[in-house]
């Protein structure tokens, strides 16, 4: 909560625009306060110096320190929430370098501040992320400010300037960590140091008006506790000689020297929480900010990992070329450093706890053909997955262009229920609906059964951003859909998972997204393990998944991306059967298989054509090719609206009425019975 109270405060309806009040940025000693009698738990900072006449336009002027004292008591009880609108950072002309630097500097500083002050309870909230004309942060804020909801009765302090916020929370941080604009990697290192040492990350820039000038050289004058460059502004990490303070010779790369410094000073010494990592683009984003969505610096995503004192990195997963952002390095040097970081995390997690890594390869900016590399986008995604999986780590895949997520450090405190049960279907119900004969056999009746993998929801950011534009669509519930959402997303967006369960219709059923409670390649957990050579990790993976599946009532894993890893062996299938007993859909498996009563169906096509008629014809063609082998068909779709599914189903009925879309329990239970009736299919001998 803010250390002290600003000079002038007012309560007014939450919809009021602070921009209407001039000069809200500065803070001073308490003098007076203004109260609007239409109170809705909102306190807005007003700058001293405004005239009495301007105050009177807002109804009542109240002077005296008694009200300030009351607010101070509320602050100390930790009931107030600070709110800052940062939407200006995504409205700048990012072709202007000065605007780009402001957007970066302001967002980075506030994200690290949020991580610190929101660590134990929710205190600071921002509005920044936008999608399809909606401010996503405001959408979630407004939802839970409603009567009877989590934030309904919380008072708020509305700020409209970054320096004001940093000043207000000054006593909750120990100072600043200042990083080097000439060595891009130091921005990520600063976020890690910020979380461990309770420091705000500030980019070194002595230009008048820069954030460094406003909060280090003046204003709140945050003391610099950690310098990631020399105090005279020259680079600490040069790629030459010895790595500063690490007792190791330089890697020949300033980028990698910086990460080895972090490894030596923080990870190896056990200062970081190696159960949490963050893989986000460094300040090289400022060179090409317009490549992806304006908010895809993904700095807003840092706050959660700062709050958990996690480690940060941005390194290429490829060993056959230098990193595209550091072409002078030794071939594969980034990969060597990444593996050293991951191995350190594995050892500190004792091989039992999986490292939760937020983020995704910044493929539009680095490490792919987009940046003059040798590799395609998906190949880079899969190679990164293969590498981290070898060290018992998974990703929460904040991928372009829906990669930005704000306020996760705030929402992590949302109170979830102990359980969100889902019912399964039984034979009597299947008989009543005509899917089983009176003797209990599958009544195919010349039909082909299909199911949609409604994805991709293996990323907190994607669930966060798409809820108002996809989940809230009025056509949802018209056809049965298997919403495949990773249950581990409860870590960063618990309110989104809770809201979807609260508002689900009878046609909305939930399975796990790839590849369970986190996205990794499970074949890389099986001994002998390529890349790392570590012991088998399957038992630890099953133990990790079970509590998440239990809370959310999940018994189906809707898709398993095997990618560049081996397919699941018998022990791997055993592991999934222990927490996903009603079905899995891998890429590398026989077409059909029954393993320990768990139905296994190999994944088929992605169907993502925008035109429903074209998509329906795609499905029809695949069904016609495969129907002689098996009458059950799975199709993956990415970020499609409920209206799209309704239209595709209508088109399919016109093209071939024998194709029937099923809900998940009906599909997988019917498929299991079919496998038991068809030994050759159950044994995996159909191709």
XYZ file of C-alpha atoms in Angstrom:
687
model
C 0.000 0.000 0.000
C 1.244 3.535 -0.589
C 3.653 4.753 2.047
C 1.991 8.079 2.561
C -1.030 9.847 1.203
C -1.023 12.341 -1.622
C -1.922 15.915 -1.016
C -5.384 15.935 -2.458
C -7.804 13.092 -2.838
C -11.322 12.646 -4.051
C -13.775 9.851 -4.226
C -15.924 9.692 -7.285
C -17.585 7.176 -9.609
C -15.097 4.718 -11.001
C -16.006 5.677 -14.543
C -14.671 9.199 -14.064
C -11.701 10.063 -16.256
C -8.708 11.250 -14.309
C -7.431 12.963 -17.410
C -10.149 15.585 -16.915
C -8.277 16.827 -13.849
C -5.125 18.705 -14.867
C -1.688 17.896 -13.464
C -2.573 14.756 -11.574
C 0.984 13.568 -11.742
C 2.698 15.192 -8.786
C 2.475 14.473 -5.076
C 3.119 16.784 -2.128
C 2.417 17.187 1.583
C -1.223 16.795 2.715
C -3.211 20.008 2.427
C -6.833 19.345 1.583
C -9.229 16.814 0.170
C -12.297 16.791 -2.012
C -15.169 14.362 -1.691
C -17.829 13.716 -4.268
C -20.888 12.296 -2.547
C -21.500 9.814 -5.394
C -19.014 7.477 -3.772
C -18.072 4.218 -5.445
C -14.886 3.251 -3.675
C -12.626 5.438 -5.806
C -9.967 7.836 -4.584
C -8.211 9.955 -7.195
C -4.938 11.772 -6.661
C -5.192 15.495 -7.307
C -2.195 17.780 -7.486
C -1.836 20.741 -5.110
C -2.067 24.128 -6.741
C -5.498 23.843 -8.321
C -7.807 26.743 -7.526
C -10.674 26.569 -5.093
C -13.026 27.344 -7.962
C -11.880 24.276 -9.890
C -12.428 22.139 -6.808
C -15.941 23.512 -6.277
C -16.948 22.221 -9.674
C -16.789 18.778 -8.059
C -19.300 19.584 -5.335
C -17.628 19.772 -1.932
C -14.320 21.036 -0.632
C -13.222 19.553 2.687
C -10.155 20.845 4.466
C -8.292 19.484 7.452
C -6.033 16.604 8.206
C -8.641 14.350 9.796
C -9.686 12.929 6.428
C -6.084 12.401 5.400
C -5.574 10.513 8.647
C -8.557 8.300 7.864
C -7.155 7.471 4.442
C -3.738 6.831 5.977
C -5.300 4.320 8.375
C -6.973 2.590 5.449
C -3.655 2.477 3.630
C -1.911 0.877 6.558
C -4.640 -1.774 6.772
C -3.724 -2.684 3.189
C -7.267 -2.242 1.898
C -6.562 0.326 -0.825
C -5.717 -0.689 -4.392
C -3.629 1.583 -6.570
C -4.788 1.849 -10.192
C -2.752 3.216 -13.095
C -3.949 3.607 -16.689
C -0.981 2.817 -18.939
C -2.910 2.539 -22.179
C -0.964 5.539 -23.470
C 2.012 3.218 -23.952
C 0.205 1.293 -26.703
C -1.086 4.430 -28.403
C 2.309 5.984 -29.082
C 3.760 6.154 -32.576
C 6.327 3.389 -32.175
C 8.182 4.651 -35.225
C 9.409 7.403 -32.925
C 12.391 6.151 -30.857
C 11.608 8.474 -27.942
C 8.033 7.158 -27.697
C 9.298 3.593 -27.898
C 11.713 4.197 -25.036
C 8.980 5.723 -22.890
C 6.674 2.766 -23.551
C 9.446 0.333 -22.613
C 10.818 2.181 -19.584
C 7.480 2.956 -17.979
C 6.085 -0.529 -18.460
C 9.214 -2.304 -17.236
C 9.466 -0.214 -14.078
C 5.800 -0.657 -13.177
C 5.788 -4.392 -13.918
C 8.704 -4.946 -11.547
C 7.068 -2.701 -8.936
C 3.851 -4.703 -9.241
C 5.719 -7.936 -8.709
C 7.081 -6.643 -5.414
C 4.025 -4.908 -3.948
C 1.552 -7.582 -5.123
C 3.645 -10.445 -3.785
C 1.638 -11.075 -0.604
C -1.621 -9.268 -1.349
C -3.149 -7.349 -4.304
C -2.202 -3.676 -4.149
C -1.454 -2.314 -7.626
C -3.390 -2.762 -10.878
C -2.793 -1.358 -14.372
C -4.806 -0.903 -17.562
C -2.671 -1.607 -20.637
C -3.446 -4.742 -22.670
C -5.877 -4.264 -25.549
C -7.377 -6.740 -28.031
C -9.842 -6.008 -30.829
C -10.652 -2.585 -29.427
C -11.211 -3.815 -25.860
C -9.057 -2.943 -22.895
C -8.657 -6.430 -21.484
C -7.394 -5.310 -18.088
C -10.429 -3.073 -17.646
C -12.721 -5.922 -18.719
C -11.486 -8.131 -15.882
C -11.372 -5.253 -13.411
C -14.968 -4.227 -14.120
C -16.159 -7.820 -13.889
C -14.815 -8.311 -10.387
C -15.763 -4.825 -9.156
C -19.431 -5.775 -9.529
C -21.601 -6.227 -6.477
C -20.829 -9.444 -4.651
C -17.583 -10.051 -6.557
C -14.055 -10.276 -5.213
C -13.128 -6.576 -5.484
C -16.571 -5.073 -4.908
C -15.850 -3.280 -1.645
C -12.210 -2.349 -2.067
C -11.260 1.333 -2.084
C -8.943 2.402 -4.868
C -6.391 5.132 -5.466
C -6.286 6.289 -9.079
C -2.863 7.442 -10.314
C -2.115 8.823 -13.742
C 1.668 9.058 -13.705
C 4.406 6.473 -13.308
C 6.521 8.684 -11.049
C 3.549 9.244 -8.748
C 3.131 5.489 -8.374
C 6.825 4.883 -7.738
C 6.763 7.652 -5.143
C 3.650 6.324 -3.458
C 5.083 2.815 -3.053
C 8.584 4.031 -2.284
C 8.808 2.394 1.142
C 7.984 -1.068 -0.219
C 11.034 -1.239 -2.467
C 14.694 -1.061 -1.549
C 15.765 0.961 -4.549
C 16.573 0.330 -8.199
C 18.503 -2.071 -10.386
C 19.847 -0.142 -13.364
C 20.601 -1.916 -16.626
C 22.634 -1.264 -19.741
C 20.931 -0.049 -22.938
C 23.955 -1.292 -24.902
C 23.647 -4.932 -23.722
C 20.071 -6.014 -24.394
C 20.193 -9.067 -22.121
C 20.632 -6.904 -19.031
C 16.951 -5.906 -19.116
C 15.901 -9.496 -18.392
C 18.622 -9.842 -15.785
C 17.275 -6.678 -14.155
C 13.830 -8.273 -13.812
C 15.340 -11.278 -12.066
C 17.392 -9.089 -9.726
C 14.320 -6.915 -9.096
C 12.366 -9.877 -7.776
C 15.152 -11.248 -5.617
C 16.282 -7.912 -4.162
C 12.959 -5.968 -4.154
C 14.218 -3.395 -6.640
C 12.589 -1.510 -9.513
C 14.180 -2.142 -12.933
C 15.285 1.105 -14.599
C 17.122 1.474 -17.923
C 20.158 3.757 -17.723
C 19.410 6.971 -19.611
C 20.577 10.380 -18.368
C 18.595 12.274 -21.009
C 16.418 14.970 -19.388
C 12.887 13.639 -18.985
C 13.914 9.983 -19.060
C 12.553 7.735 -16.340
C 16.055 7.290 -14.931
C 16.367 11.073 -14.641
C 12.920 11.419 -13.075
C 13.147 8.706 -10.421
C 16.859 8.108 -9.778
C 18.444 11.516 -10.344
C 15.391 13.395 -9.026
C 11.851 12.757 -7.788
C 11.782 9.868 -5.319
C 15.562 9.427 -5.887
C 15.550 5.667 -5.741
C 18.982 4.519 -4.596
C 20.718 2.244 -7.096
C 21.467 -0.994 -5.268
C 22.606 -3.051 -8.278
C 24.370 -1.711 -11.365
C 24.342 -3.878 -14.492
C 26.722 -1.444 -16.170
C 29.511 0.733 -14.876
C 28.440 3.841 -12.984
C 29.920 6.037 -15.714
C 27.533 4.508 -18.237
C 29.986 2.184 -19.964
C 29.204 -1.504 -20.362
C 30.083 -3.940 -17.598
C 29.664 -6.952 -19.895
C 31.891 -6.730 -22.965
C 32.449 -10.284 -24.180
C 36.142 -10.007 -23.360
C 38.512 -10.978 -20.567
C 36.929 -12.330 -17.388
C 33.216 -12.160 -16.654
C 32.850 -9.554 -13.877
C 32.533 -11.206 -10.472
C 32.002 -14.680 -11.937
C 35.582 -16.021 -11.888
C 35.027 -17.346 -15.399
C 36.564 -16.341 -18.706
C 34.314 -14.505 -21.108
C 32.136 -16.529 -23.450
C 33.088 -14.121 -26.210
C 29.546 -12.750 -26.088
C 28.434 -9.813 -23.927
C 24.923 -11.281 -23.990
C 26.022 -14.632 -22.629
C 28.485 -13.093 -20.178
C 25.552 -11.239 -18.635
C 23.579 -14.456 -18.206
C 26.589 -16.285 -16.757
C 26.904 -13.416 -14.254
C 23.240 -13.921 -13.317
C 23.779 -17.658 -13.034
C 26.818 -17.228 -10.807
C 25.453 -14.496 -8.555
C 21.826 -15.563 -8.214
C 20.835 -19.003 -9.506
C 23.876 -20.953 -8.350
C 23.669 -19.316 -4.930
C 20.038 -20.329 -4.474
C 18.752 -16.758 -4.422
C 16.202 -17.325 -7.205
C 13.077 -19.419 -6.940
C 13.958 -21.894 -9.679
C 10.417 -23.306 -9.689
C 9.508 -20.258 -11.825
C 11.208 -18.937 -14.934
C 10.366 -16.357 -17.574
C 11.345 -16.510 -21.264
C 10.546 -13.075 -22.682
C 12.152 -10.839 -25.262
C 14.767 -8.417 -23.920
C 15.115 -4.746 -24.777
C 16.063 -5.638 -28.351
C 12.282 -5.244 -28.820
C 12.888 -1.497 -29.099
C 14.693 -1.975 -32.406
C 11.571 -3.360 -34.133
C 8.549 -2.618 -31.907
C 6.060 -2.733 -34.769
C 6.678 -6.337 -35.835
C 3.995 -7.781 -33.547
C 1.171 -6.370 -31.429
C 2.129 -3.101 -29.748
C 2.041 -4.729 -26.320
C 4.288 -7.612 -27.301
C 7.293 -6.338 -25.439
C 5.553 -8.636 -22.898
C 6.967 -6.551 -20.051
C 3.568 -6.691 -18.401
C 4.099 -10.442 -18.079
C 7.124 -9.938 -15.842
C 5.201 -8.987 -12.713
C 4.123 -12.515 -11.743
C 7.627 -13.942 -12.102
C 9.098 -11.009 -10.198
C 6.591 -11.730 -7.429
C 7.753 -15.361 -7.356
C 11.451 -14.332 -7.472
C 11.890 -16.355 -10.651
C 14.703 -16.347 -13.217
C 14.538 -14.623 -16.616
C 16.199 -15.373 -19.945
C 15.986 -14.790 -23.699
C 18.293 -17.235 -25.465
C 18.203 -19.117 -28.745
C 17.400 -22.847 -28.530
C 19.408 -23.653 -31.653
C 22.834 -25.281 -31.479
C 23.592 -25.192 -35.196
C 23.918 -21.422 -35.628
C 24.764 -18.292 -33.649
C 21.772 -16.521 -32.120
C 20.340 -14.093 -34.670
C 20.471 -11.213 -32.171
C 24.165 -11.899 -31.421
C 25.704 -13.074 -34.704
C 29.283 -12.661 -33.498
C 28.951 -15.317 -30.808
C 30.275 -18.849 -31.075
C 27.803 -21.186 -32.810
C 25.327 -22.563 -30.259
C 26.629 -20.389 -27.404
C 23.090 -19.313 -26.419
C 22.017 -22.943 -26.191
C 24.953 -23.803 -23.937
C 23.986 -21.022 -21.554
C 20.310 -22.000 -21.613
C 21.177 -25.605 -20.764
C 23.403 -24.481 -17.902
C 20.598 -22.339 -16.474
C 18.048 -25.140 -16.838
C 20.357 -27.723 -15.289
C 20.928 -25.437 -12.301
C 17.167 -25.064 -11.905
C 16.673 -28.828 -12.200
C 19.219 -29.508 -9.461
C 17.738 -26.930 -7.124
C 14.260 -28.345 -7.776
C 15.790 -31.763 -6.949
C 14.224 -33.303 -10.031
C 10.872 -33.456 -8.236
C 9.317 -30.076 -8.981
C 8.784 -28.917 -12.545
C 9.920 -25.410 -13.477
C 6.993 -23.259 -14.630
C 8.367 -21.057 -17.435
C 6.189 -18.291 -18.820
C 6.752 -17.076 -22.344
C 7.512 -18.304 -25.836
C 10.259 -17.991 -28.445
C 10.082 -14.425 -29.817
C 9.976 -15.859 -33.326
C 8.929 -12.664 -35.108
C 11.944 -10.852 -33.661
C 14.645 -13.495 -33.176
C 15.909 -17.018 -33.797
C 13.930 -17.766 -36.996
C 13.951 -16.958 -40.686
C 12.126 -13.727 -39.834
C 15.450 -12.539 -38.373
C 17.704 -14.125 -41.016
C 18.054 -17.377 -39.097
C 17.916 -20.848 -40.609
C 14.770 -22.175 -38.938
C 10.995 -21.928 -39.295
C 8.701 -20.625 -36.561
C 7.062 -23.897 -35.458
C 10.391 -25.729 -35.586
C 11.800 -23.115 -33.206
C 8.810 -23.496 -30.878
C 9.289 -27.259 -30.850
C 13.054 -27.150 -30.395
C 12.672 -24.827 -27.412
C 10.033 -27.185 -25.985
C 12.309 -30.162 -26.537
C 15.176 -28.488 -24.692
C 13.262 -27.311 -21.625
C 11.413 -30.651 -21.350
C 14.745 -32.437 -21.012
C 15.313 -30.507 -17.767
C 11.871 -30.945 -16.178
C 10.484 -27.593 -17.257
C 7.298 -26.657 -19.096
C 6.016 -23.460 -20.644
C 2.920 -21.355 -20.180
C 3.070 -20.355 -23.825
C 2.506 -16.584 -24.102
C 2.874 -16.585 -27.870
C 2.558 -13.808 -30.443
C 0.130 -12.050 -31.059
C -1.875 -12.600 -27.890
C 1.213 -12.829 -25.716
C 0.717 -9.841 -23.435
C -0.686 -10.465 -19.969
C -0.914 -7.847 -17.231
C -1.679 -7.996 -13.525
C -1.013 -11.696 -12.966
C 0.759 -10.804 -9.712
C -2.524 -9.179 -8.662
C -4.874 -11.929 -9.852
C -2.755 -14.699 -8.325
C -4.563 -13.925 -5.055
C -8.022 -14.632 -6.492
C -9.773 -17.197 -4.260
C -10.466 -20.417 -6.173
C -12.793 -23.162 -5.053
C -11.270 -26.413 -3.890
C -12.960 -28.322 -6.719
C -14.715 -27.672 -10.023
C -16.266 -31.077 -10.747
C -17.427 -32.290 -14.159
C -19.657 -35.311 -14.652
C -18.862 -38.196 -17.005
C -21.398 -40.161 -19.019
C -22.602 -43.711 -18.341
C -23.875 -46.572 -20.486
C -27.538 -45.964 -19.612
C -27.327 -42.417 -20.893
C -25.601 -43.544 -24.074
C -28.335 -46.105 -24.659
C -31.051 -43.537 -24.038
C -29.477 -41.243 -26.640
C -29.170 -44.041 -29.195
C -25.389 -44.359 -29.167
C -25.424 -47.854 -27.673
C -27.661 -50.761 -28.577
C -29.694 -52.557 -25.943
C -26.824 -55.049 -25.684
C -24.396 -52.203 -24.946
C -22.587 -52.213 -28.291
C -21.679 -49.051 -30.171
C -24.518 -48.103 -32.513
C -22.506 -46.617 -35.340
C -25.402 -46.794 -37.810
C -23.262 -45.540 -40.717
C -22.302 -42.434 -38.741
C -18.912 -40.768 -38.279
C -18.327 -39.074 -34.950
C -16.167 -35.973 -34.660
C -14.847 -33.808 -31.865
C -13.223 -30.393 -31.961
C -10.138 -29.577 -29.938
C -11.119 -26.006 -29.070
C -7.766 -24.298 -28.608
C -5.155 -23.053 -28.257
C -5.484 -22.347 -24.574
C -2.088 -23.469 -23.312
C -1.223 -19.862 -22.434
C -2.462 -17.603 -19.664
C -2.213 -14.594 -21.974
C -4.392 -16.223 -24.637
C -7.118 -17.116 -22.137
C -6.868 -13.643 -20.591
C -7.196 -11.817 -23.907
C -9.749 -13.987 -25.702
C -12.366 -14.385 -22.980
C -14.332 -11.222 -23.883
C -14.148 -11.789 -27.637
C -14.508 -15.593 -27.888
C -15.866 -17.058 -24.654
C -18.472 -14.304 -24.184
C -19.766 -14.723 -27.729
C -23.578 -15.079 -27.695
C -23.452 -18.191 -29.914
C -21.532 -20.197 -27.315
C -23.585 -23.168 -26.134
C -25.305 -23.794 -29.473
C -23.095 -26.816 -30.274
C -21.032 -29.107 -27.995
C -17.442 -27.903 -27.647
C -14.435 -29.372 -25.840
C -12.682 -26.299 -24.447
C -9.104 -27.419 -23.957
C -7.457 -25.229 -21.335
C -4.319 -26.036 -19.405
C -5.299 -26.258 -15.727
C -1.897 -24.884 -14.682
C -3.108 -21.498 -15.922
C -4.782 -21.170 -12.520
C -1.390 -19.877 -11.382
C -1.621 -16.613 -13.349
C -5.263 -16.254 -14.439
C -7.306 -18.084 -11.791
C -10.239 -15.701 -12.187
C -10.485 -16.504 -15.920
C -10.702 -20.245 -15.301
C -13.222 -19.694 -12.518
C -15.326 -17.374 -14.702
C -15.458 -19.878 -17.543
C -16.666 -22.601 -15.224
C -19.213 -20.268 -13.638
C -20.706 -19.294 -17.006
C -20.385 -22.591 -18.912
C -23.465 -24.026 -20.616
C -24.382 -27.694 -20.818
C -22.594 -27.824 -24.173
C -19.287 -26.547 -22.776
C -16.968 -29.269 -21.507
C -13.379 -28.840 -20.352
C -10.326 -30.931 -21.170
C -6.642 -30.160 -20.689
C -4.741 -28.403 -23.432
C -1.357 -29.593 -24.662
C 0.203 -31.337 -22.902
C -1.535 -31.425 -19.563
C -0.751 -29.004 -16.736
C 1.844 -27.242 -18.854
C 3.246 -27.453 -22.374
C 6.252 -29.735 -22.705
C 7.110 -32.756 -24.828
C 6.525 -35.779 -22.593
C 8.708 -38.055 -24.712
C 11.670 -36.005 -23.442
C 10.867 -37.147 -19.902
C 11.421 -40.803 -20.753
C 14.766 -42.426 -19.985
C 17.164 -42.516 -21.643
C 16.725 -38.746 -22.023
C 18.368 -37.014 -24.961
C 19.878 -33.522 -24.479
C 20.209 -33.687 -20.678
C 20.893 -37.338 -19.857
C 18.946 -36.870 -16.618
C 16.936 -39.603 -14.878
C 13.413 -40.446 -16.012
C 10.964 -37.634 -15.193
C 7.614 -39.327 -15.780
C 6.720 -39.987 -12.154
C 7.399 -36.364 -11.271
C 5.272 -35.271 -14.261
C 2.333 -37.398 -13.126
C 2.652 -36.033 -9.588
C 2.705 -32.486 -10.954
C -0.469 -32.985 -13.011
C -2.680 -34.816 -10.541
C -3.650 -31.924 -8.227
C -4.482 -29.644 -11.171
C -6.635 -32.276 -12.890
C -8.350 -33.066 -9.598
C -9.249 -29.449 -8.818
C -10.720 -28.829 -12.266
C -12.436 -32.194 -12.736
C -10.391 -32.971 -15.843
C -9.997 -36.530 -17.110
C -9.125 -35.939 -20.799
C -5.971 -34.448 -22.298
C -7.254 -33.019 -25.553
C -3.926 -32.936 -27.405
C -0.317 -34.015 -26.827
C 2.301 -32.260 -28.929
C 5.116 -34.756 -29.379
C 6.871 -32.457 -31.834
C 10.567 -33.238 -32.120
C 10.531 -35.637 -29.160
C 10.003 -39.400 -29.119
C 6.429 -40.629 -28.814
C 5.115 -41.938 -25.515
C 6.408 -45.356 -24.529
C 4.550 -47.768 -22.229
C 5.701 -45.961 -19.091
C 4.740 -42.621 -20.612
C 1.263 -43.938 -21.368
C 1.053 -45.283 -17.816
C 1.864 -41.822 -16.488
C -0.961 -40.215 -18.489
C -3.393 -42.977 -17.567
C -2.803 -42.095 -13.907
C -4.242 -38.569 -14.286
C -6.014 -38.529 -17.682
C -7.899 -41.858 -17.605
C -10.634 -40.931 -20.065
C -8.421 -40.171 -23.029
C -5.400 -38.592 -24.691
C -4.711 -37.467 -28.269
C -0.970 -37.645 -29.085
C 0.775 -36.918 -32.375
C 3.075 -39.957 -32.290
C 0.965 -42.999 -31.497
C -0.904 -45.696 -33.377
C -4.098 -44.422 -34.941
C -6.102 -46.245 -32.251
C -5.071 -47.747 -28.918
C -6.534 -48.776 -25.582
C -3.922 -48.529 -22.842
C -4.930 -49.642 -19.326
C -8.521 -48.680 -20.176
C -7.384 -45.229 -21.372
C -8.486 -44.557 -24.966
C -5.743 -43.180 -27.195
C -6.543 -41.570 -30.555
C -3.843 -40.140 -32.781
C -4.351 -36.475 -33.600
C -5.433 -35.540 -37.098
C -5.700 -32.290 -39.028
C -5.707 -28.681 -37.940
C -8.812 -27.060 -39.409
C -8.386 -23.298 -39.252
C -9.847 -21.964 -42.470
C -11.763 -18.770 -41.776
C -14.560 -19.632 -44.195
C -16.869 -22.213 -42.518
C -17.779 -23.763 -45.874
C -14.102 -24.358 -46.705
C -13.466 -25.710 -43.204
C -16.419 -28.101 -43.493
C -15.142 -29.437 -46.802
C -11.728 -29.987 -45.211
C -13.340 -32.037 -42.427
C -15.456 -33.989 -44.891
C -12.406 -34.909 -46.981
C -10.517 -36.202 -43.927
C -13.516 -38.203 -42.684
C -13.938 -39.822 -46.074
C -10.248 -40.782 -46.131
C -10.285 -42.290 -42.628
C -13.787 -43.684 -42.132
C -12.836 -47.141 -43.366
C -10.289 -47.326 -40.520
C -12.169 -45.799 -37.615
C -15.440 -43.851 -37.242
C -13.973 -41.413 -34.677
C -12.285 -38.222 -35.820
C -10.493 -35.377 -33.984
C -9.817 -31.902 -35.381
C -7.856 -29.027 -33.891
C -8.959 -25.416 -34.204
C -7.186 -22.269 -33.005
C -8.994 -19.219 -31.600
C -12.256 -19.824 -33.439
C -15.430 -18.140 -32.233
C -18.524 -20.114 -31.259
C -20.247 -18.658 -34.335
C -17.620 -20.305 -36.542
C -18.309 -23.722 -34.991
C -22.045 -23.307 -35.419
C -21.592 -22.420 -39.084
C -19.178 -25.312 -39.708
C -21.623 -27.793 -38.158
C -24.454 -26.413 -40.286
C -22.305 -26.778 -43.422
C -21.373 -30.355 -42.476
C -25.031 -31.295 -42.084
C -25.629 -30.087 -45.623
C -22.610 -31.901 -47.023
C -22.958 -35.192 -45.125
C -25.638 -35.635 -42.421
C -23.893 -38.821 -41.225
C -21.105 -36.704 -39.635
C -22.067 -35.958 -36.038
C -20.337 -33.643 -33.564
C -20.230 -35.109 -30.042
C -19.529 -33.696 -26.619
C -16.281 -34.889 -25.017
C -17.672 -37.450 -22.527
C -19.842 -39.051 -25.207
C -17.035 -39.101 -27.766
C -14.348 -40.624 -25.557
C -16.597 -43.087 -23.713
C -18.127 -44.296 -26.963
C -14.645 -44.579 -28.450
C -13.459 -46.621 -25.443
C -16.348 -49.050 -25.859
C -15.605 -49.265 -29.583
C -11.967 -50.163 -28.808
C -13.052 -52.914 -26.422
C -15.306 -54.306 -29.152
C -12.530 -54.093 -31.761
C -9.391 -55.891 -30.504
C -7.309 -54.965 -33.543
C -8.027 -51.281 -32.880
C -7.380 -51.604 -29.142
C -4.021 -53.223 -29.875
C -2.892 -50.299 -32.037
C -2.786 -52.309 -35.261
C -4.955 -50.008 -37.377
C -3.134 -47.425 -39.479
